[in-house]
Amino acid sequence: MTEHLKVDEKTSRRDLVTQLDRENQAKIIQKLKQLLPDSKILAEEKQSGIENDKGLMWVIDPIDGTMNFVKQQEDFAVMIALYEDGQPLLGYIYDIMRDVLVHGGKGIGKVFNNEIEIKQPQNIELDDGLIGLSGPMLVRNVYHFQEIEEISLGTRVLGSAGIELIRVLLGKQVGYISHLKPWDFAAGNALAPVLNLKLRYIDDTAVNVLKSGVVLVATKKAYSAIINIVD
Amino acid sequence: MTEHLKVDEKTSRRDLVTQLDRENQAKIIQKLKQLLPDSKILAEEKQSGIENDKGLMWVIDPIDGTMNFVKQQEDFAVMIALYEDGQPLLGYIYDIMRDVLVHGGKGIGKVFNNEIEIKQPQNIELDDGLIGLSGPMLVRNVYHFQEIEEISLGTRVLGSAGIELIRVLLGKQVGYISHLKPWDFAAGNALAPVLNLKLRYIDDTAVNVLKSGVVLVATKKAYSAIINIVD
């Protein structure tokens, strides 16, 4: 997997891309275009041509957690979502190394962990769960992240939105907060509501699949607690 | 695995023990006593009777990362080490859910990832790697943790010393720092030096297997960089 890996920096030394991100994305786009020829594509490594959210649109992160992919060869994910007129129909988060595919959405009214339907996670409080947080945002204490950490049972910093989202969807973490691009939250936004979880911007507004922002996904109880802290 | 799990708090709401910690420890002690009848036992859930480090001593953490075990059912480990007169002979760290056993030590001069011998990780700099840090210590910025995070390529907070140690031993993280009890670092201390990694207290003194403290394990270059920041 790591043979001949060509690693480039994008916006900073912590923001990496490899030729496998690009190759993987090209293959995914080709397959999805065959499936729905009239669909639009919004993808991490090719950001152009999307002027509005009308019609069918695929949102693709070919490798989420590229730093983990490069350094750890684990804790990264492929994420794909299908939207129609800006509303999520289906989401797919694939943790390749664990061979765990979490997928589903409003389009089918269910979410699966591979072939097994996922039950709604317990609606636990912030102080009864582990919370996934962005490391740099925790250090800078934006949005009172340090208070959120102290109320929770502990923080986890995994370095991949996809892996963190899987943990929340499976009820392993009470929530996750980070600054996310559309392809980082698009699949999670298709999956979370089906499992009675809330996913919104940290200012308590609905996410827009064309707009980046700080996104909070959590059980309803933890969501309320965090919004109160952040306010 | 989580059927009928009885969870108790020890020193705080973040410090848990289950009957599986105790049962697992009892089974391990029984087996190790059969192997070396005259050996001493230092174990997380039974802390008594050890007055000095003379002779052969097993150091056991039956479930490292009990919070992860309870909440996530992953990212926990079993750790066992064998010491003689306070010096490490062998160490074993078993990541049950990934079925990864990292074991070896000075006693055999090698370290294995299951059956495959581990090569020495590259001696990379702090700014070229991911660093594992204790979440609460990062929040409180003890020992300039926040500066260490900023120099590194990013922090990871996984909630289990055993899982973090495996990442460092396999070259996936440049280092790991946390306040550790003897059973948290005993196996790592047997394994790290064989792979040209340094494991010492954060004040740059050798670890004592009977004494808790803030422990740093890292590549030699990252170790030097961190000691300079902490000083």
CSV table of C-alpha atoms in Angstrom, one decimal:
chain,number,residue,atom,x,y,z
A,1,MET,CA,0.0,0.0,0.0
A,2,THR,CA,2.8,2.4,0.8
A,3,GLU,CA,5.1,1.4,-2.0
A,4,HIS,CA,6.1,4.4,-4.2
A,5,LEU,CA,3.6,6.7,-2.4
A,6,LYS,CA,4.0,10.2,-3.8
A,7,VAL,CA,3.0,12.7,-1.1
A,8,ASP,CA,2.3,16.4,-1.7
A,9,GLU,CA,1.4,19.2,0.6
A,10,LYS,CA,-1.8,21.2,-0.3
A,11,THR,CA,-2.6,24.2,1.9
A,12,SER,CA,-0.1,23.3,4.7
A,13,ARG,CA,2.4,20.6,5.9
A,14,ARG,CA,-0.6,18.9,7.7
A,15,ASP,CA,-2.8,18.9,4.6
A,16,LEU,CA,-1.5,16.1,2.3
A,17,VAL,CA,-2.5,14.5,-0.9
A,18,THR,CA,-1.1,11.4,-2.6
A,19,GLN,CA,-1.4,10.1,-6.1
A,20,LEU,CA,-3.7,7.4,-4.6
A,21,ASP,CA,-6.2,10.0,-3.5
A,22,ARG,CA,-6.3,11.2,-7.1
A,23,GLU,CA,-6.4,7.8,-8.7
A,24,ASN,CA,-9.0,6.5,-6.3
A,25,GLN,CA,-11.1,9.6,-6.9
A,26,ALA,CA,-10.9,9.2,-10.7
A,27,LYS,CA,-12.0,5.5,-10.4
A,28,ILE,CA,-14.9,6.4,-8.1
A,29,ILE,CA,-16.1,9.2,-10.3
A,30,GLN,CA,-16.0,7.0,-13.4
A,31,LYS,CA,-18.2,4.3,-11.7
A,32,LEU,CA,-20.7,6.8,-10.2
A,33,LYS,CA,-21.0,8.6,-13.6
A,34,GLN,CA,-21.9,5.2,-15.2
A,35,LEU,CA,-24.5,4.7,-12.5
A,36,LEU,CA,-26.1,8.2,-12.8
A,37,PRO,CA,-24.9,9.8,-16.0
A,38,ASP,CA,-26.7,13.1,-15.3
A,39,SER,CA,-25.4,13.5,-11.7
A,40,LYS,CA,-23.0,16.3,-10.6
A,41,ILE,CA,-19.7,15.5,-8.8
A,42,LEU,CA,-18.3,17.4,-5.8
A,43,ALA,CA,-15.0,15.8,-4.8
A,44,GLU,CA,-12.1,16.7,-2.5
A,45,GLU,CA,-9.3,16.6,-5.1
A,46,LYS,CA,-11.3,18.3,-7.9
A,47,GLN,CA,-13.2,21.4,-6.8
A,48,SER,CA,-14.9,23.2,-9.6
A,49,GLY,CA,-18.0,23.6,-11.6
A,50,ILE,CA,-20.6,23.2,-8.9
A,51,GLU,CA,-22.6,26.4,-8.8
A,52,ASN,CA,-25.7,25.2,-7.0
A,53,ASP,CA,-27.1,22.1,-5.3
A,54,LYS,CA,-29.9,21.4,-7.7
A,55,GLY,CA,-30.4,17.9,-9.1
A,56,LEU,CA,-28.5,14.7,-8.2
A,57,MET,CA,-25.0,15.3,-6.8
A,58,TRP,CA,-22.3,12.9,-5.6
A,59,VAL,CA,-20.0,14.1,-2.8
A,60,ILE,CA,-16.8,12.2,-2.6
A,61,ASP,CA,-13.8,12.0,-0.3
A,62,PRO,CA,-11.5,9.4,-1.9
A,63,ILE,CA,-9.2,9.2,1.2
A,64,ASP,CA,-10.4,10.9,4.4
A,65,GLY,CA,-7.5,11.1,6.9
A,66,THR,CA,-4.7,11.2,4.3
A,67,MET,CA,-2.2,12.0,7.1
A,68,ASN,CA,-3.1,8.7,8.8
A,69,PHE,CA,-3.0,6.9,5.5
A,70,VAL,CA,0.5,8.1,4.9
A,71,LYS,CA,1.9,7.8,8.4
A,72,GLN,CA,-0.2,5.0,9.9
A,73,GLN,CA,-1.7,3.0,7.1
A,74,GLU,CA,-4.9,2.8,9.3
A,75,ASP,CA,-7.6,5.1,10.6
A,76,PHE,CA,-8.6,6.5,7.2
A,77,ALA,CA,-11.8,6.1,5.2
A,78,VAL,CA,-13.5,6.5,1.8
A,79,MET,CA,-16.7,8.6,2.0
A,80,ILE,CA,-19.4,8.9,-0.7
A,81,ALA,CA,-22.8,10.6,-0.4
A,82,LEU,CA,-25.6,11.1,-2.8
A,83,TYR,CA,-27.7,14.4,-2.6
A,84,GLU,CA,-30.8,15.6,-4.4
A,85,ASP,CA,-31.5,19.3,-4.5
A,86,GLY,CA,-29.2,19.7,-1.5
A,87,GLN,CA,-30.9,17.0,0.6
A,88,PRO,CA,-29.0,13.8,1.5
A,89,LEU,CA,-30.3,10.5,0.1
A,90,LEU,CA,-27.5,8.0,0.8
A,91,GLY,CA,-24.2,7.9,2.6
A,92,TYR,CA,-21.3,5.5,2.6
A,93,ILE,CA,-18.3,5.5,5.0
A,94,TYR,CA,-15.8,2.7,4.4
A,95,ASP,CA,-13.0,2.0,6.9
A,96,ILE,CA,-10.8,-0.1,4.6
A,97,MET,CA,-8.4,-1.5,7.1
A,98,ARG,CA,-11.1,-2.8,9.4
A,99,ASP,CA,-13.3,-3.7,6.4
A,100,VAL,CA,-16.2,-1.9,8.0
A,101,LEU,CA,-18.7,-0.2,5.6
A,102,VAL,CA,-21.4,1.9,7.3
A,103,HIS,CA,-24.0,2.9,4.8
A,104,GLY,CA,-27.7,3.8,4.4
A,105,GLY,CA,-29.7,7.0,4.7
A,106,LYS,CA,-33.2,8.5,4.3
A,107,GLY,CA,-33.4,6.9,0.9
A,108,ILE,CA,-33.7,3.5,2.5
A,109,GLY,CA,-34.6,4.5,6.0
A,110,LYS,CA,-31.9,2.4,7.6
A,111,VAL,CA,-28.2,2.3,8.3
A,112,PHE,CA,-26.1,-0.8,8.0
A,113,ASN,CA,-22.7,-1.9,9.5
A,114,ASN,CA,-21.7,-4.1,6.6
A,115,GLU,CA,-24.8,-6.4,6.3
A,116,ILE,CA,-26.2,-5.8,9.8
A,117,GLU,CA,-28.7,-3.0,10.5
A,118,ILE,CA,-27.4,-0.6,13.1
A,119,LYS,CA,-29.8,0.1,16.0
A,120,GLN,CA,-30.2,3.7,17.2
A,121,PRO,CA,-27.4,4.5,19.7
A,122,GLN,CA,-28.6,5.2,23.2
A,123,ASN,CA,-29.4,8.9,23.7
A,124,ILE,CA,-26.7,9.4,26.4
A,125,GLU,CA,-25.5,12.7,28.0
A,126,LEU,CA,-22.2,14.3,27.2
A,127,ASP,CA,-20.9,13.4,30.7
A,128,ASP,CA,-21.6,9.7,29.9
A,129,GLY,CA,-19.6,9.4,26.8
A,130,LEU,CA,-16.3,9.9,24.9
A,131,ILE,CA,-16.2,12.9,22.6
A,132,GLY,CA,-14.1,13.1,19.4
A,133,LEU,CA,-12.5,16.5,18.9
A,134,SER,CA,-10.1,18.2,16.5
A,135,GLY,CA,-6.7,18.3,18.1
A,136,PRO,CA,-5.7,21.8,17.0
A,137,MET,CA,-9.1,23.2,18.0
A,138,LEU,CA,-8.7,21.5,21.4
A,139,VAL,CA,-5.3,23.1,21.9
A,140,ARG,CA,-6.7,26.6,20.9
A,141,ASN,CA,-9.8,26.0,23.0
A,142,VAL,CA,-12.1,27.3,20.3
A,143,TYR,CA,-15.8,27.0,21.2
A,144,HIS,CA,-14.9,26.0,24.8
A,145,PHE,CA,-13.5,22.6,23.5
A,146,GLN,CA,-11.6,22.2,26.8
A,147,GLU,CA,-14.7,22.6,28.9
A,148,ILE,CA,-16.5,20.0,26.6
A,149,GLU,CA,-13.5,17.7,27.1
A,150,GLU,CA,-13.7,18.1,30.9
A,151,ILE,CA,-17.5,17.4,31.1
A,152,SER,CA,-17.2,14.3,28.8
A,153,LEU,CA,-15.7,11.0,29.9
A,154,GLY,CA,-12.6,11.8,27.8
A,155,THR,CA,-11.7,13.0,24.4
A,156,ARG,CA,-10.4,11.0,21.4
A,157,VAL,CA,-8.5,12.5,18.6
A,158,LEU,CA,-8.3,10.0,15.7
A,159,GLY,CA,-7.4,12.3,12.7
A,160,SER,CA,-10.1,11.2,10.4
A,161,ALA,CA,-13.7,12.5,10.2
A,162,GLY,CA,-14.8,9.2,8.7
A,163,ILE,CA,-13.5,7.1,11.5
A,164,GLU,CA,-14.9,9.5,14.1
A,165,LEU,CA,-18.3,9.5,12.4
A,166,ILE,CA,-18.4,5.7,12.4
A,167,ARG,CA,-17.7,5.7,16.1
A,168,VAL,CA,-20.6,8.1,16.7
A,169,LEU,CA,-22.9,6.2,14.4
A,170,LEU,CA,-22.1,2.9,16.2
A,171,GLY,CA,-22.7,4.5,19.6
A,172,LYS,CA,-19.0,4.2,20.7
A,173,GLN,CA,-18.6,8.0,21.0
A,174,VAL,CA,-21.3,10.4,22.2
A,175,GLY,CA,-20.2,13.0,19.6
A,176,TYR,CA,-17.6,14.6,17.3
A,177,ILE,CA,-16.8,18.2,16.5
A,178,SER,CA,-14.4,19.5,13.9
A,179,HIS,CA,-14.0,22.0,11.1
A,180,LEU,CA,-15.2,20.0,8.1
A,181,LYS,CA,-15.4,20.4,4.4
A,182,PRO,CA,-18.5,19.2,2.5
A,183,TRP,CA,-16.9,15.8,1.6
A,184,ASP,CA,-16.0,15.3,5.3
A,185,PHE,CA,-19.6,15.6,6.6
A,186,ALA,CA,-21.8,14.8,3.5
A,187,ALA,CA,-22.0,11.0,4.2
A,188,GLY,CA,-22.4,11.5,8.0
A,189,ASN,CA,-25.2,14.0,7.3
A,190,ALA,CA,-27.0,11.3,5.3
A,191,LEU,CA,-26.6,8.7,8.1
A,192,ALA,CA,-26.9,10.5,11.4
A,193,PRO,CA,-30.6,11.6,11.3
A,194,VAL,CA,-31.7,8.0,10.5
A,195,LEU,CA,-30.1,6.9,13.8
A,196,ASN,CA,-31.7,9.8,15.8
A,197,LEU,CA,-28.4,11.7,16.0
A,198,LYS,CA,-28.1,15.4,15.3
A,199,LEU,CA,-25.6,16.8,12.8
A,200,ARG,CA,-25.5,20.6,12.4
A,201,TYR,CA,-23.1,23.5,12.3
A,202,ILE,CA,-21.9,24.5,15.8
A,203,ASP,CA,-24.1,27.7,15.6
A,204,ASP,CA,-27.1,25.3,15.6
A,205,THR,CA,-28.0,25.8,11.9
A,206,ALA,CA,-28.6,23.2,9.3
A,207,VAL,CA,-25.6,22.1,7.2
A,208,ASN,CA,-25.3,23.2,3.6
A,209,VAL,CA,-23.5,20.6,1.5
A,210,LEU,CA,-21.7,23.3,-0.5
A,211,LYS,CA,-20.4,25.1,2.6
A,212,SER,CA,-17.5,24.2,5.0
A,213,GLY,CA,-17.9,24.9,8.7
A,214,VAL,CA,-17.5,23.6,12.3
A,215,VAL,CA,-19.8,20.6,12.4
A,216,LEU,CA,-21.2,18.9,15.5
A,217,VAL,CA,-22.6,15.4,15.4
A,218,ALA,CA,-23.9,13.9,18.7
A,219,THR,CA,-26.7,12.2,20.5
A,220,LYS,CA,-29.6,14.6,21.0
A,221,LYS,CA,-28.8,15.0,24.7
A,222,ALA,CA,-25.1,15.7,24.1
A,223,TYR,CA,-25.9,18.0,21.2
A,224,SER,CA,-28.0,20.2,23.6
A,225,ALA,CA,-25.4,20.2,26.3
A,226,ILE,CA,-22.7,21.2,23.8
A,227,ILE,CA,-24.8,23.9,22.1
A,228,ASN,CA,-25.4,25.4,25.6
A,229,ILE,CA,-21.6,25.4,26.4
A,230,VAL,CA,-20.7,27.0,23.0
A,231,ASP,CA,-23.4,29.7,23.2
B,1,MET,CA,-18.3,-9.2,24.9
B,2,THR,CA,-20.3,-6.5,26.6
B,3,GLU,CA,-23.1,-8.8,27.9
B,4,HIS,CA,-23.6,-8.4,31.6
B,5,LEU,CA,-20.6,-6.1,32.0
B,6,LYS,CA,-20.3,-4.9,35.6
B,7,VAL,CA,-18.5,-1.5,35.6
B,8,ASP,CA,-17.2,0.1,38.8
B,9,GLU,CA,-15.4,3.4,39.3
B,10,LYS,CA,-12.0,3.3,41.0
B,11,THR,CA,-10.4,6.7,41.7
B,12,SER,CA,-12.7,8.8,39.5
B,13,ARG,CA,-15.5,8.5,37.0
B,14,ARG,CA,-12.9,8.2,34.3
B,15,ASP,CA,-11.0,5.3,36.0
B,16,LEU,CA,-13.0,2.2,35.5
B,17,VAL,CA,-12.7,-1.5,36.3
B,18,THR,CA,-15.0,-4.4,35.2
B,19,GLN,CA,-15.3,-7.9,36.4
B,20,LEU,CA,-13.5,-8.9,33.1
B,21,ASP,CA,-10.4,-6.9,34.2
B,22,ARG,CA,-10.4,-8.9,37.4
B,23,GLU,CA,-11.2,-12.3,35.9
B,24,ASN,CA,-8.7,-11.8,33.0
B,25,GLN,CA,-6.0,-10.9,35.6
B,26,ALA,CA,-6.7,-13.9,37.7
B,27,LYS,CA,-6.4,-16.2,34.7
B,28,ILE,CA,-3.2,-14.6,33.6
B,29,ILE,CA,-1.6,-14.7,37.0
B,30,GLN,CA,-2.5,-18.4,37.4
B,31,LYS,CA,-0.8,-19.2,34.0
B,32,LEU,CA,2.3,-17.1,34.7
B,33,LYS,CA,2.7,-18.6,38.2
B,34,GLN,CA,2.7,-22.1,36.6
B,35,LEU,CA,5.4,-21.0,34.2
B,36,LEU,CA,7.6,-19.4,36.8
B,37,PRO,CA,6.5,-20.5,40.3
B,38,ASP,CA,9.0,-18.3,42.1
B,39,SER,CA,8.2,-15.1,40.3
B,40,LYS,CA,6.5,-12.1,41.9
B,41,ILE,CA,3.4,-10.4,40.4
B,42,LEU,CA,2.8,-6.7,40.0
B,43,ALA,CA,-0.7,-6.3,38.6
B,44,GLU,CA,-3.1,-3.4,38.0
B,45,GLU,CA,-6.1,-4.8,39.9
B,46,LYS,CA,-4.1,-6.3,42.8
B,47,GLN,CA,-1.5,-3.9,44.2
B,48,SER,CA,0.3,-5.3,47.2
B,49,GLY,CA,3.2,-7.3,48.5
B,50,ILE,CA,5.9,-5.9,46.2
B,51,GLU,CA,8.6,-4.4,48.4
B,52,ASN,CA,11.5,-4.4,45.9
B,53,ASP,CA,12.3,-5.4,42.4
B,54,LYS,CA,14.7,-8.3,43.2
B,55,GLY,CA,14.3,-11.5,41.3
B,56,LEU,CA,11.8,-12.3,38.6
B,57,MET,CA,8.7,-10.2,38.4
B,58,TRP,CA,5.7,-10.2,36.1
B,59,VAL,CA,4.0,-6.9,35.5
B,60,ILE,CA,0.4,-7.2,34.2
B,61,ASP,CA,-2.3,-4.9,32.9
B,62,PRO,CA,-5.2,-7.3,32.2
B,63,ILE,CA,-7.2,-4.6,30.2
B,64,ASP,CA,-5.4,-1.4,29.4
B,65,GLY,CA,-7.9,1.2,28.2
B,66,THR,CA,-10.8,0.0,30.2
B,67,MET,CA,-12.9,3.1,29.2
B,68,ASN,CA,-12.4,2.2,25.6
B,69,PHE,CA,-13.2,-1.5,26.4
B,70,VAL,CA,-16.5,-0.4,28.0
B,71,LYS,CA,-17.5,2.3,25.6
B,72,GLN,CA,-16.0,1.3,22.3
B,73,GLN,CA,-15.2,-2.4,22.4
B,74,GLU,CA,-12.0,-1.6,20.6
B,75,ASP,CA,-8.6,0.3,21.2
B,76,PHE,CA,-7.8,-1.6,24.4
B,77,ALA,CA,-4.9,-4.0,25.1
B,78,VAL,CA,-3.5,-6.7,27.4
B,79,MET,CA,0.0,-6.0,28.5
B,80,ILE,CA,2.5,-8.3,30.2
B,81,ALA,CA,6.2,-7.9,31.0
B,82,LEU,CA,8.8,-10.0,32.7
B,83,TYR,CA,11.5,-8.2,34.7
B,84,GLU,CA,14.6,-9.5,36.5
B,85,ASP,CA,16.1,-7.4,39.3
B,86,GLY,CA,14.2,-4.4,37.9
B,87,GLN,CA,15.5,-4.8,34.4
B,88,PRO,CA,13.1,-5.7,31.5
B,89,LEU,CA,13.5,-9.1,29.8
B,90,LEU,CA,10.3,-9.5,27.8
B,91,GLY,CA,7.3,-7.5,26.9
B,92,TYR,CA,3.9,-8.4,25.3
B,93,ILE,CA,1.2,-6.0,24.1
B,94,TYR,CA,-1.9,-7.6,22.6
B,95,ASP,CA,-4.4,-5.6,20.7
B,96,ILE,CA,-7.2,-8.1,20.9
B,97,MET,CA,-9.7,-6.6,18.4
B,98,ARG,CA,-7.1,-6.2,15.7
B,99,ASP,CA,-5.4,-9.5,16.7
B,100,VAL,CA,-2.0,-7.9,16.8
B,101,LEU,CA,0.5,-9.1,19.3
B,102,VAL,CA,3.7,-7.1,19.6
B,103,HIS,CA,6.2,-9.0,21.7
B,104,GLY,CA,9.9,-9.4,22.3
B,105,GLY,CA,12.6,-7.7,24.3
B,106,LYS,CA,16.3,-7.8,25.3
B,107,GLY,CA,15.8,-11.4,26.3
B,108,ILE,CA,15.5,-12.4,22.7
B,109,GLY,CA,17.0,-9.3,21.0
B,110,LYS,CA,14.1,-8.9,18.7
B,111,VAL,CA,10.5,-7.6,18.5
B,112,PHE,CA,7.8,-9.2,16.6
B,113,ASN,CA,4.4,-8.1,15.1
B,114,ASN,CA,2.6,-11.4,15.4
B,115,GLU,CA,5.1,-13.7,13.6
B,116,ILE,CA,7.0,-11.0,11.6
B,117,GLU,CA,10.1,-9.3,13.0
B,118,ILE,CA,9.7,-5.6,13.3
B,119,LYS,CA,12.3,-3.4,11.7
B,120,GLN,CA,13.6,-0.4,13.6
B,121,PRO,CA,11.3,2.6,12.9
B,122,GLN,CA,13.0,5.4,11.0
B,123,ASN,CA,14.6,7.9,13.4
B,124,ILE,CA,12.4,10.8,12.3
B,125,GLU,CA,12.1,14.3,13.9
B,126,LEU,CA,9.2,15.5,16.0
B,127,ASP,CA,8.0,17.7,13.1
B,128,ASP,CA,7.8,14.8,10.7
B,129,GLY,CA,5.5,12.6,12.8
B,130,LEU,CA,2.2,12.2,14.7
B,131,ILE,CA,2.5,12.3,18.5
B,132,GLY,CA,0.3,10.5,20.9
B,133,LEU,CA,-0.6,12.6,24.0
B,134,SER,CA,-2.8,12.3,27.0
B,135,GLY,CA,-6.0,14.3,26.4
B,136,PRO,CA,-6.3,15.9,29.9
B,137,MET,CA,-2.6,16.8,29.9
B,138,LEU,CA,-3.0,18.4,26.5
B,139,VAL,CA,-5.9,20.5,27.8
B,140,ARG,CA,-4.0,21.6,30.9
B,141,ASN,CA,-0.9,22.2,28.7
B,142,VAL,CA,1.4,20.5,31.2
B,143,TYR,CA,5.0,20.1,30.1
B,144,HIS,CA,4.3,22.4,27.1
B,145,PHE,CA,2.1,19.7,25.5
B,146,GLN,CA,0.5,22.3,23.3
B,147,GLU,CA,3.8,23.4,21.9
B,148,ILE,CA,4.7,19.8,21.2
B,149,GLU,CA,1.4,19.3,19.4
B,150,GLU,CA,2.1,22.4,17.3
B,151,ILE,CA,5.6,21.3,16.2
B,152,SER,CA,4.4,17.7,15.4
B,153,LEU,CA,2.3,16.8,12.3
B,154,GLY,CA,-0.6,16.4,14.6
B,155,THR,CA,-1.7,14.7,17.9
B,156,ARG,CA,-3.6,11.5,18.4
B,157,VAL,CA,-5.5,10.7,21.6
B,158,LEU,CA,-6.4,7.1,21.6
B,159,GLY,CA,-7.2,6.4,25.3
B,160,SER,CA,-4.9,3.3,25.7
B,161,ALA,CA,-1.2,3.3,26.5
B,162,GLY,CA,-0.9,-0.1,24.9
B,163,ILE,CA,-2.4,1.0,21.6
B,164,GLU,CA,-0.3,4.1,21.5
B,165,LEU,CA,2.8,2.1,22.3
B,166,ILE,CA,2.1,-0.3,19.4
B,167,ARG,CA,1.8,2.7,17.1
B,168,VAL,CA,5.2,4.0,18.2
B,169,LEU,CA,6.9,0.6,18.0
B,170,LEU,CA,5.5,0.1,14.5
B,171,GLY,CA,6.8,3.6,13.4
B,172,LYS,CA,3.2,4.9,12.9
B,173,GLN,CA,3.7,7.6,15.5
B,174,VAL,CA,6.9,9.5,16.3
B,175,GLY,CA,6.2,9.3,20.1
B,176,TYR,CA,3.8,9.1,23.0
B,177,ILE,CA,3.6,11.0,26.3
B,178,SER,CA,1.3,10.3,29.3
B,179,HIS,CA,1.3,9.8,33.0
B,180,LEU,CA,1.7,6.1,33.4
B,181,LYS,CA,1.5,3.4,36.1
B,182,PRO,CA,4.1,0.6,36.0
B,183,TRP,CA,1.8,-1.8,34.2
B,184,ASP,CA,1.2,0.9,31.6
B,185,PHE,CA,4.8,1.2,30.6
B,186,ALA,CA,6.5,-2.1,31.7
B,187,ALA,CA,6.0,-3.9,28.4
B,188,GLY,CA,6.8,-0.9,26.3
B,189,ASN,CA,10.0,-0.4,28.3
B,190,ALA,CA,11.0,-4.0,27.4
B,191,LEU,CA,10.3,-3.4,23.7
B,192,ALA,CA,11.3,0.2,22.8
B,193,PRO,CA,15.1,0.0,23.3
B,194,VAL,CA,15.4,-3.1,21.1
B,195,LEU,CA,14.0,-1.0,18.3
B,196,ASN,CA,16.3,2.0,19.0
B,197,LEU,CA,13.5,4.0,20.6
B,198,LYS,CA,13.9,5.8,23.9
B,199,LEU,CA,11.5,5.4,26.8
B,200,ARG,CA,12.2,7.4,30.0
B,201,TYR,CA,10.5,9.7,32.4
B,202,ILE,CA,9.9,13.2,31.1
B,203,ASP,CA,12.7,14.5,33.4
B,204,ASP,CA,15.1,12.4,31.3
B,205,THR,CA,15.7,9.8,34.0
B,206,ALA,CA,15.5,6.0,33.6
B,207,VAL,CA,12.1,4.5,34.5
B,208,ASN,CA,11.7,2.4,37.6
B,209,VAL,CA,9.2,-0.4,37.2
B,210,LEU,CA,7.9,0.2,40.7
B,211,LYS,CA,7.2,3.9,40.2
B,212,SER,CA,4.5,5.8,38.3
B,213,GLY,CA,5.4,9.0,36.4
B,214,VAL,CA,5.1,10.9,33.2
B,215,VAL,CA,6.7,8.7,30.6
B,216,LEU,CA,8.0,9.7,27.1
B,217,VAL,CA,8.6,7.1,24.4
B,218,ALA,CA,9.9,8.4,21.0
B,219,THR,CA,12.4,8.1,18.3
B,220,LYS,CA,15.8,9.4,19.5
B,221,LYS,CA,15.5,12.6,17.5
B,222,ALA,CA,11.9,13.3,18.7
B,223,TYR,CA,13.0,12.4,22.2
B,224,SER,CA,15.7,15.1,22.2
B,225,ALA,CA,13.4,17.7,20.7
B,226,ILE,CA,10.7,17.0,23.3
B,227,ILE,CA,13.2,17.0,26.3
B,228,ASN,CA,14.4,20.4,25.1
B,229,ILE,CA,10.9,21.8,24.9
B,230,VAL,CA,10.0,20.4,28.4
B,231,ASP,CA,13.2,21.7,30.1
